[in-house]
Coordinates of C-alpha atoms and ligand atoms in Angstrom, one line a residue:
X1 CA -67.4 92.9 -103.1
X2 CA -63.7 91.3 -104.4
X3 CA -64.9 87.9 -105.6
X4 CA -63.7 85.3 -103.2
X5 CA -60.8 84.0 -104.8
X6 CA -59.4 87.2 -105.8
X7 CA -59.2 88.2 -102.3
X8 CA -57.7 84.7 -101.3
X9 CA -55.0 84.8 -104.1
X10 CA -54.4 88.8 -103.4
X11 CA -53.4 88.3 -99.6
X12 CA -53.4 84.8 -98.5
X13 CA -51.8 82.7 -101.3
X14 CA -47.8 82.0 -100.8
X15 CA -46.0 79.4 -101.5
X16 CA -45.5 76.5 -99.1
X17 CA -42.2 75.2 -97.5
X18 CA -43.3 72.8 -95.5
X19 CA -46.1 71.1 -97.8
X20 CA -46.8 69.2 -100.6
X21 CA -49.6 71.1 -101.4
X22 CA -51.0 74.9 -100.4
X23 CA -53.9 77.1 -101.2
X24 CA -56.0 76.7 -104.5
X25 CA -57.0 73.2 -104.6
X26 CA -59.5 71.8 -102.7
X27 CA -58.3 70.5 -99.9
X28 CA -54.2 70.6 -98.9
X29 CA -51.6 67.5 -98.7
X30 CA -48.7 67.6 -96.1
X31 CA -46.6 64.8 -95.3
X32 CA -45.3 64.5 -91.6
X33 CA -41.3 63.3 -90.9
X34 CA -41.1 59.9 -89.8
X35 CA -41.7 59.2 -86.6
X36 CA -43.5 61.9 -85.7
X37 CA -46.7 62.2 -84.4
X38 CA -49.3 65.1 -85.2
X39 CA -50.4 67.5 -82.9
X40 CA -53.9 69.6 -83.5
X41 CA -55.2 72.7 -82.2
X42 CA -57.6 75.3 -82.8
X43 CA -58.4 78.9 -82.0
X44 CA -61.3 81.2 -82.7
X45 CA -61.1 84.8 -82.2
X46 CA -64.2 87.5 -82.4
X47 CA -65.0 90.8 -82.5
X48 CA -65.9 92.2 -79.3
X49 CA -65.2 89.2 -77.2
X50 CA -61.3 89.0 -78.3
X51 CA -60.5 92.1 -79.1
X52 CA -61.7 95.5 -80.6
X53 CA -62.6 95.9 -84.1
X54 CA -60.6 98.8 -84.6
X55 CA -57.8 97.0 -83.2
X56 CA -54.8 97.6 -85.8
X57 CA -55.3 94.9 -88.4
X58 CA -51.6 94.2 -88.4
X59 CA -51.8 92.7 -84.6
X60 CA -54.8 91.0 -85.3
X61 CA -53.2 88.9 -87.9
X62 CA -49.9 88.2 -85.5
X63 CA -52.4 87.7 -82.8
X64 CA -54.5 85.1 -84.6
X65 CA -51.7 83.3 -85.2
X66 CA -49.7 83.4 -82.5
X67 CA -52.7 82.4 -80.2
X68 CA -52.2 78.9 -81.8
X69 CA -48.6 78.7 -81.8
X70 CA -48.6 79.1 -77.8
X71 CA -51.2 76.0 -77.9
X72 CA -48.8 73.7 -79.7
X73 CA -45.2 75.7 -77.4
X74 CA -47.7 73.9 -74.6
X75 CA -47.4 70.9 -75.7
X76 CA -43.4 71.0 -76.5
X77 CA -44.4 70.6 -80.4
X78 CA -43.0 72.1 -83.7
X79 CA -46.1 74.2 -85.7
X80 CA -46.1 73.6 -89.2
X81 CA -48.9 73.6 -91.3
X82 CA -52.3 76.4 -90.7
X83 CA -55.6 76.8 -92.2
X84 CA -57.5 80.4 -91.4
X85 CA -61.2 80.3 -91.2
X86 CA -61.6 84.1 -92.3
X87 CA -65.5 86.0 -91.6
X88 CA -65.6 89.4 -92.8
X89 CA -68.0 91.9 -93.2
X90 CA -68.1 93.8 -96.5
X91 CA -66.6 97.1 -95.0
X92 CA -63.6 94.9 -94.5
X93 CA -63.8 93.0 -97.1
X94 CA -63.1 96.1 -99.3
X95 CA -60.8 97.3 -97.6
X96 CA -58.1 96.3 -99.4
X97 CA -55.5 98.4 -97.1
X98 CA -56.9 96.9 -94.2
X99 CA -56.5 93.1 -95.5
X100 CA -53.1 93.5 -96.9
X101 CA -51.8 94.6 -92.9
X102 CA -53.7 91.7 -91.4
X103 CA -52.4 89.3 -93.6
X104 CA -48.7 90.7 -93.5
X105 CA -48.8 90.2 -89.2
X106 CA -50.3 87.0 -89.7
X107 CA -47.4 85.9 -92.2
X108 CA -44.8 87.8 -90.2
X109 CA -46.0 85.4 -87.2
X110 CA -46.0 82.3 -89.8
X111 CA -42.5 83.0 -90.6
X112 CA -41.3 83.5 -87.3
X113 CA -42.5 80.2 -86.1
X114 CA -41.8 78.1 -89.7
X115 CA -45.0 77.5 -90.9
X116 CA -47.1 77.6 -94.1
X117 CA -50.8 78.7 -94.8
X118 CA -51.9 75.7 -96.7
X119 CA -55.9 76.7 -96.7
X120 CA -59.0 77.9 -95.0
X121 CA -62.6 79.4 -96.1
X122 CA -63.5 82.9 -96.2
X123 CA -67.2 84.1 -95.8
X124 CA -69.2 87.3 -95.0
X125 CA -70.2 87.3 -91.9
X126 CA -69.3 89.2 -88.6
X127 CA -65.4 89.6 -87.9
X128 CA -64.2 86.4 -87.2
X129 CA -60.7 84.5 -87.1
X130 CA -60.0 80.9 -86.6
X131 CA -57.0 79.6 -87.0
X132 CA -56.4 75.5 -87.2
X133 CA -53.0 74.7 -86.6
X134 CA -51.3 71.1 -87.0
X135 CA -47.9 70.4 -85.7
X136 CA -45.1 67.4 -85.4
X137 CA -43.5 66.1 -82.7
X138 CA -41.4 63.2 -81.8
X139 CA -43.8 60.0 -80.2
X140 CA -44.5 60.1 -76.4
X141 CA -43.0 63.4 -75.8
X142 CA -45.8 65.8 -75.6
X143 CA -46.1 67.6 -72.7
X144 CA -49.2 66.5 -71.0
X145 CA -51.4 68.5 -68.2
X146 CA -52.6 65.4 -66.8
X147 CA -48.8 64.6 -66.3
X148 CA -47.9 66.3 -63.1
X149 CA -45.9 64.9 -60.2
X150 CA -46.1 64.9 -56.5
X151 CA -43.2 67.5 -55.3
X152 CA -42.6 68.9 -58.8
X153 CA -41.5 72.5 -58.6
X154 CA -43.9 74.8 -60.6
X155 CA -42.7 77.3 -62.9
X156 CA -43.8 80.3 -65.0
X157 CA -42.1 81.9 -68.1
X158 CA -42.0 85.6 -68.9
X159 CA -44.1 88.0 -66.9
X160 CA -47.7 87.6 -66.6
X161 CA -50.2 90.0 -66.3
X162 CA -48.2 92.3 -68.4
X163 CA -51.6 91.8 -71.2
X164 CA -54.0 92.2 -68.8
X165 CA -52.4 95.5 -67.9
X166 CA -52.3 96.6 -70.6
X167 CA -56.0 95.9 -71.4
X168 CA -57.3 97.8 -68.4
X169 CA -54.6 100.7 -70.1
X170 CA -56.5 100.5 -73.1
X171 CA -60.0 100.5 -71.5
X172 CA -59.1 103.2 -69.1
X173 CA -59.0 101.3 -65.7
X174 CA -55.5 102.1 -65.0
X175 CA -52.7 105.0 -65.8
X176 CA -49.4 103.0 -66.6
X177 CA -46.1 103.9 -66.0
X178 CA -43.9 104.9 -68.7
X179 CA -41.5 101.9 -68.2
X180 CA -44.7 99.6 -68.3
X181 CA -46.9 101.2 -71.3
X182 CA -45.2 99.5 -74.0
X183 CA -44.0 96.7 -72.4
X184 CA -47.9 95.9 -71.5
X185 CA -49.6 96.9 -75.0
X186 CA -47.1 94.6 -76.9
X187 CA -47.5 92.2 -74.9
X188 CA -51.6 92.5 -75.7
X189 CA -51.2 93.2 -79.2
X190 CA -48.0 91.3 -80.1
X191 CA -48.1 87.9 -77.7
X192 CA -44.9 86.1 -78.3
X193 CA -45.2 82.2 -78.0
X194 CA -42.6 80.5 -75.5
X195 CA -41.9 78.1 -78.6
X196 CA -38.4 77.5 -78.2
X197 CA -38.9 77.1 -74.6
X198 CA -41.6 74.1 -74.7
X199 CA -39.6 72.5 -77.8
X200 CA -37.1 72.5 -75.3
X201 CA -38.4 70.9 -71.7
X202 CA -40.2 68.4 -74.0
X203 CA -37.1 67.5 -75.8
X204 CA -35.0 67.3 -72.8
X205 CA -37.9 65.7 -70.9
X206 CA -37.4 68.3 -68.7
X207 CA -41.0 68.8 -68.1
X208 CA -43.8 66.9 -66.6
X209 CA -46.9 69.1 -67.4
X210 CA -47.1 72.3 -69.4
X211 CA -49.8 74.7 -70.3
X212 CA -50.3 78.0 -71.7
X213 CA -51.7 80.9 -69.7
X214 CA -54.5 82.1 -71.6
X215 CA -57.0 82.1 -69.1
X216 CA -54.9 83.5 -65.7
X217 CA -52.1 82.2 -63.6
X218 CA -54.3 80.4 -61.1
X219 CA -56.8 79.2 -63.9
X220 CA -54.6 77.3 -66.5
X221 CA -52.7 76.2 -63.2
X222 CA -56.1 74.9 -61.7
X223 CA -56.1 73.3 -65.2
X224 CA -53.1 70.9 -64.5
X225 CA -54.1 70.1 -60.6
X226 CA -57.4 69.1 -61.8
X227 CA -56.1 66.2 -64.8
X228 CA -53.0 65.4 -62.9
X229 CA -55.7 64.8 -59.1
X230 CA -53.3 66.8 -57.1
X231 CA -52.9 70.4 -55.7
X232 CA -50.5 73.5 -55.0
X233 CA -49.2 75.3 -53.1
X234 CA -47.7 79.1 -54.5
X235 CA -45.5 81.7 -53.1
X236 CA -46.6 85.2 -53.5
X237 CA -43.3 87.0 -53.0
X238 CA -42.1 84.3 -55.7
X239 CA -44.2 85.8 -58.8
X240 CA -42.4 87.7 -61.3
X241 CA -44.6 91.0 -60.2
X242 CA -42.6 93.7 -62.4
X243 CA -45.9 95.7 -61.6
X244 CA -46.1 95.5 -58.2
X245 CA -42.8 97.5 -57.9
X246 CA -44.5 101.0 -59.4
X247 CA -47.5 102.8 -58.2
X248 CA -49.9 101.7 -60.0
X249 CA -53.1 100.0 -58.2
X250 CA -52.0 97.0 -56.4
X251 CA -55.0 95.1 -56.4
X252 CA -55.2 95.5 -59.9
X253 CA -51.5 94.5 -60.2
X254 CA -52.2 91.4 -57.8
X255 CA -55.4 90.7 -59.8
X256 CA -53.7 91.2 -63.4
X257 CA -50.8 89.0 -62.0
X258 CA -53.0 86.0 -60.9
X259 CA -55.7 86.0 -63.0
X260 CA -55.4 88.1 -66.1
X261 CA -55.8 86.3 -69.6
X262 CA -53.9 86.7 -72.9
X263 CA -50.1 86.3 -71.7
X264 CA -49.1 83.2 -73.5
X265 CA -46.5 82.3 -70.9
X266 CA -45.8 79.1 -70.7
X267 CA -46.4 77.1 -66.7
X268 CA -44.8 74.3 -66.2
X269 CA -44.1 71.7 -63.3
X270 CA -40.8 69.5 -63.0
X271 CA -39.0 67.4 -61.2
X272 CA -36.8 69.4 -58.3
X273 CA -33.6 67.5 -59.6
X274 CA -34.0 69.5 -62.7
X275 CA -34.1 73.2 -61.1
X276 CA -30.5 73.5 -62.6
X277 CA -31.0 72.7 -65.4
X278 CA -34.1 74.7 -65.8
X279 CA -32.1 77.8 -64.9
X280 CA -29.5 76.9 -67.2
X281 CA -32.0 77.1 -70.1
X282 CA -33.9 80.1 -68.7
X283 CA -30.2 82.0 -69.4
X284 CA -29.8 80.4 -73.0
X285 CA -33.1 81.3 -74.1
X286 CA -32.8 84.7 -72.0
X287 CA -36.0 84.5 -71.2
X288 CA -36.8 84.6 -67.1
X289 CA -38.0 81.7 -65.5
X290 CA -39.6 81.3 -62.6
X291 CA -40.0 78.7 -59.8
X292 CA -42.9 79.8 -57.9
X293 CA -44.3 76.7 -55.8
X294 CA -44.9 73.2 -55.2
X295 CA -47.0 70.4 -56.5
X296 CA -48.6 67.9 -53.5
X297 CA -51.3 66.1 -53.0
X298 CA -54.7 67.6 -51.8
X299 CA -53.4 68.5 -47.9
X300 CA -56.3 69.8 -46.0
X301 CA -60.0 69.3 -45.7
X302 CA -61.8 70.8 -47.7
X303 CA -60.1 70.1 -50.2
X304 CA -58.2 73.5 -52.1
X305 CA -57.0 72.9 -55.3
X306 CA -54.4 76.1 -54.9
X307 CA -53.1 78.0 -51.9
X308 CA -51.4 81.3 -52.2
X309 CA -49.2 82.0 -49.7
X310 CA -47.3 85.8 -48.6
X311 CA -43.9 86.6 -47.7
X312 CA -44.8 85.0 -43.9
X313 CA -46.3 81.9 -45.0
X314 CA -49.9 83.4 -43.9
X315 CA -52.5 82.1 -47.3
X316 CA -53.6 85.0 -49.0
X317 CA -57.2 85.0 -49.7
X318 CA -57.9 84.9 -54.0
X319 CA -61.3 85.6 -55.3
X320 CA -60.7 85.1 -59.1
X321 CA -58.9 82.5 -60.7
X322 CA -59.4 83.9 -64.4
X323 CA -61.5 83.7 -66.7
X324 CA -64.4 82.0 -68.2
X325 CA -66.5 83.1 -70.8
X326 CA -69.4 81.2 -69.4
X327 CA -69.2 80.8 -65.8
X328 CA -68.4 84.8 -66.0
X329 CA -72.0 85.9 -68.0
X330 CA -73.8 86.3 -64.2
X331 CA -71.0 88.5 -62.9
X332 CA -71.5 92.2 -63.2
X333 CA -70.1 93.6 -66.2
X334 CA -68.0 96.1 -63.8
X335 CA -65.6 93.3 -62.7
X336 CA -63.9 92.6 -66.2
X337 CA -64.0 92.9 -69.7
X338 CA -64.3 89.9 -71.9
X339 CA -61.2 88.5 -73.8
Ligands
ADP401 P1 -64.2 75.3 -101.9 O1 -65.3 76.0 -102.5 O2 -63.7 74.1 -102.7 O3 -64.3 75.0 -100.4 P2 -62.9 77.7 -101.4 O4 -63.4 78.6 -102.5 O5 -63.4 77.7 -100.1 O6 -62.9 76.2 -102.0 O7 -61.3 77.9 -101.3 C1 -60.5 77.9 -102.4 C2 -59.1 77.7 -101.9 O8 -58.7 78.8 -101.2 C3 -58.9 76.4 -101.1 O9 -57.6 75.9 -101.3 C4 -59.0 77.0 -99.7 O10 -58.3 76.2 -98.8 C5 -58.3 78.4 -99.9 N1 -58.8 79.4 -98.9 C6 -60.0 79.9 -98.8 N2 -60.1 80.8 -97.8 C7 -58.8 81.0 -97.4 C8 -58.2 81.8 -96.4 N3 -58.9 82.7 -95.7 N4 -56.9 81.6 -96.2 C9 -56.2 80.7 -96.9 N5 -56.7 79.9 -97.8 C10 -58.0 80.0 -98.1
MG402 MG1 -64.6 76.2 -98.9

C-alpha cells in the first residue's frame, strides 16, 4: 500500500480558491461573504448499489461530485467548498492509473462548478465515495420543497429518464437507438447539474419549490406535495418524452420517464404569472423547460397525492413512483436494478 498521505498529496491536494485553508492540516478554514448563509449537503455513493465497480474511474469522480452539486442547484445555492470521504480497497489503492482518472473527473466537475477540495479521510475499506459539500447563498432565498403554492405551474428541466435509459442500455434491458445511445450513457455517467438554472429562479425569486430528480419524476415530485400539504395534477402528452418518439419499449420509456433515478433535472413549481419569464430563461440558458402540470390542493377522496393524466384528460394508471432503497428490498429483483 501508498502510505496515506502520499496518496492524498499525489491526487487530491490542489490549491484552494475559495478558502483560507485546504488539505494538509487538520481540519480546513473557509470564510463565507457577508450576508450569506450556508447551505450543507451530503452524498454517499457505493459499489454495487450506485454504480459498477468497473465503471470508468473518470465518471465516477465527475459523478461523485456532481451528485452534490445538483443538491445545492436545488436549493438555488452557489457550491463552494467539498470534503471527499474516500474507501478503497488495496487493488485500488495501487492503482495509481486508476486514482489519477478518478480524481481528474472529480476536479474537472470542481472546476466547472467553482469549488475547492478543502479535505476529507481516506480508508481501506470497500469502494466508497462521499462527498460533503457546503455552499453560500443570499438569506431567505433558498428554494424550499415545503414552499409550494396552490395553482403554481410545475416544471421540469432537461429530459428525464434519459439515465435510466441508459442504465437498462448498459444492463441489457433495452437496444437504444443510435440518436439516443450517447445522449443516455452521458447522461448516466456524466450528470450535468442544472446550477445556473437554480441560481437563477432563486435569484429572481422565480421559484416557489425546487428539487432534484434523483429518485424519479413522480417521486422527488411526491417529495414537494408531501412538505408543501398539497397535490398535482400532470399532463402526460406534456413530458419532454424524447424516447417515446423511437421504437424502443414504451413501457420502459413511460417507466424510465416517470420514475427512473439519476437525472439530476431540476423540478420546480412557480407562480403562473411567471410562465414568461420562465421561458425567457429556458432560451438564455438553452436548456428546455418544461411546464408539465398544476399544483392544487388534495381534490378527491381518497386522497391522491399525483394524477397523471393522457392526451384526453382520461388518468393514466402509475404503478412506480421511483425509487427507494428500502421500501424496494421486498420487490423482486426482476423489476429494477438498484442505483
Ligand atoms: P487526521 O489523521 O488528522 O484526520 P488525515 O490523515 O485523515 O488527518 O488527513 C490529512 C489531511 O488530508 C487532512 O487535511 C484531510 O482533510 C486530508 N484528506 C484526507 N483524505 C482526503 C481525501 N480523500 N481528499 C481530500 N483530502 C483528504
Ligand atoms: Mg482523518
Amino acid at each position: 500500500m501508498p502510505s496515506e498521505f502520499a496518496l492524498i498529496d499525489r491526487h487530491f491536494k490542489r490549491p484552494p480558491r475559495h478558502s483560507i485553508l485546504g488539505v494538509g492540516d487538520d481540519a480546513a478554514i473557509v470564510r463565507p461573504a457577508p450576508g450569506m448563509d450556508i447551505v450543507m449537503t451530503t452524498d454517499m455513493l457505493i459499489a454495487g448499489t450506485h454504480f459498477l465497480p468497473d465503471d470508468m474511474p473518470f465518471n465516477l469522480g465527475w459523478k461523485t461530485l456532481a451528485v452534490n452539486v445538483s443538491d445545492l442547484a436545488a436549493m438555488g445555492a452557489q457550491p463552494r467548498w467539498a470534503l471527499l470521504g474516500l474507501a478503497l480497497p488495496t487493488e485500488k489503492a495501487l492503482d495509481d492509473p486508476w486514482l489519477a482518472a478518478y480524481a481528474e473527473g472529480l476536479f474537472d466537475c470542481a472546476e466547472a462548478f467553482g469549488i475547492d477540495l478543502i479535505g476529507g479521510d481516506t480508508t481501506r475499506g470497500p469502494l466508497t465515495f462521499s462527498i460533503t459539500l457546503f455552499g453560500e447563498i443570499s438569506t431567505n432565498r433558498a428554494l424550499l420543497r415545503s414552499n409550494a403554492q396552490p395553482d403554481d405551474d410545475v416544471w421540469i428541466s432537461g429530459n428525464p429518464g434519459l439515465a435510466a435509459l441508459g442504465l437498462a442500455q448498459r444492463q441489457g434491458r433495452c437496444q437504444l437507438p443510435p440518436a439516443l445511445h450517447d445522449r443516455c450513457l452521458d447522461a448516466l455517467d456524466r450528470p450535468q447539474p442544472r446550477l445556473a438554472l437554480g441560481q437563477a429562479l432563486s435569484q429572481q425569486a422565480l421559484a416557489h419549490a425546487a428539487i432534484d430528480v434523483s429518485d424519479g419524476l413522480l417521486a422527488d415530485l411526491g417529495h414537494i406535495l408531501e412538505q408543501s400539504q398539497l397535490a398535482a395534477t400532470l399532463h402526460f402528452d406534456r413530458l419532454p418524452a424524447a424516447a417515446l418518439a423511437t421504437d424502443i419499449d414504451r413501457q420502459l420509456a413511460a417507466n424510465c420517464l416517470l420514475a427512473g433515478g439519476d437525472d439530476y433535472e431540476l423540478l420546480f413549481t412557480a407562480s403562473r404569472t411567471h410562465h414568461e419569464k420562465i421561458l425567457a430563461l429556458s432560451k438564455q440558458l438553452q436548456l428546455p423547460l418544461h411546464c408539465i402540470g398544476t399544483v392544487h390542493t388534495m381534490l378527491d377522496s381518497p386522497a391522491r397525492q399525483i394524477r397523471v393524466l393522457d392526451a384526453d384528460g382520461q388518468e393514466i394508471q402509475c404503478l412506480r413512483h421511483g425509487h427507494d432503497h428500502f421500501a424496494d428490498a421486498h420487490l423482486p429483483a426482476d423489476d429494477e436494478t438498484d442505483r
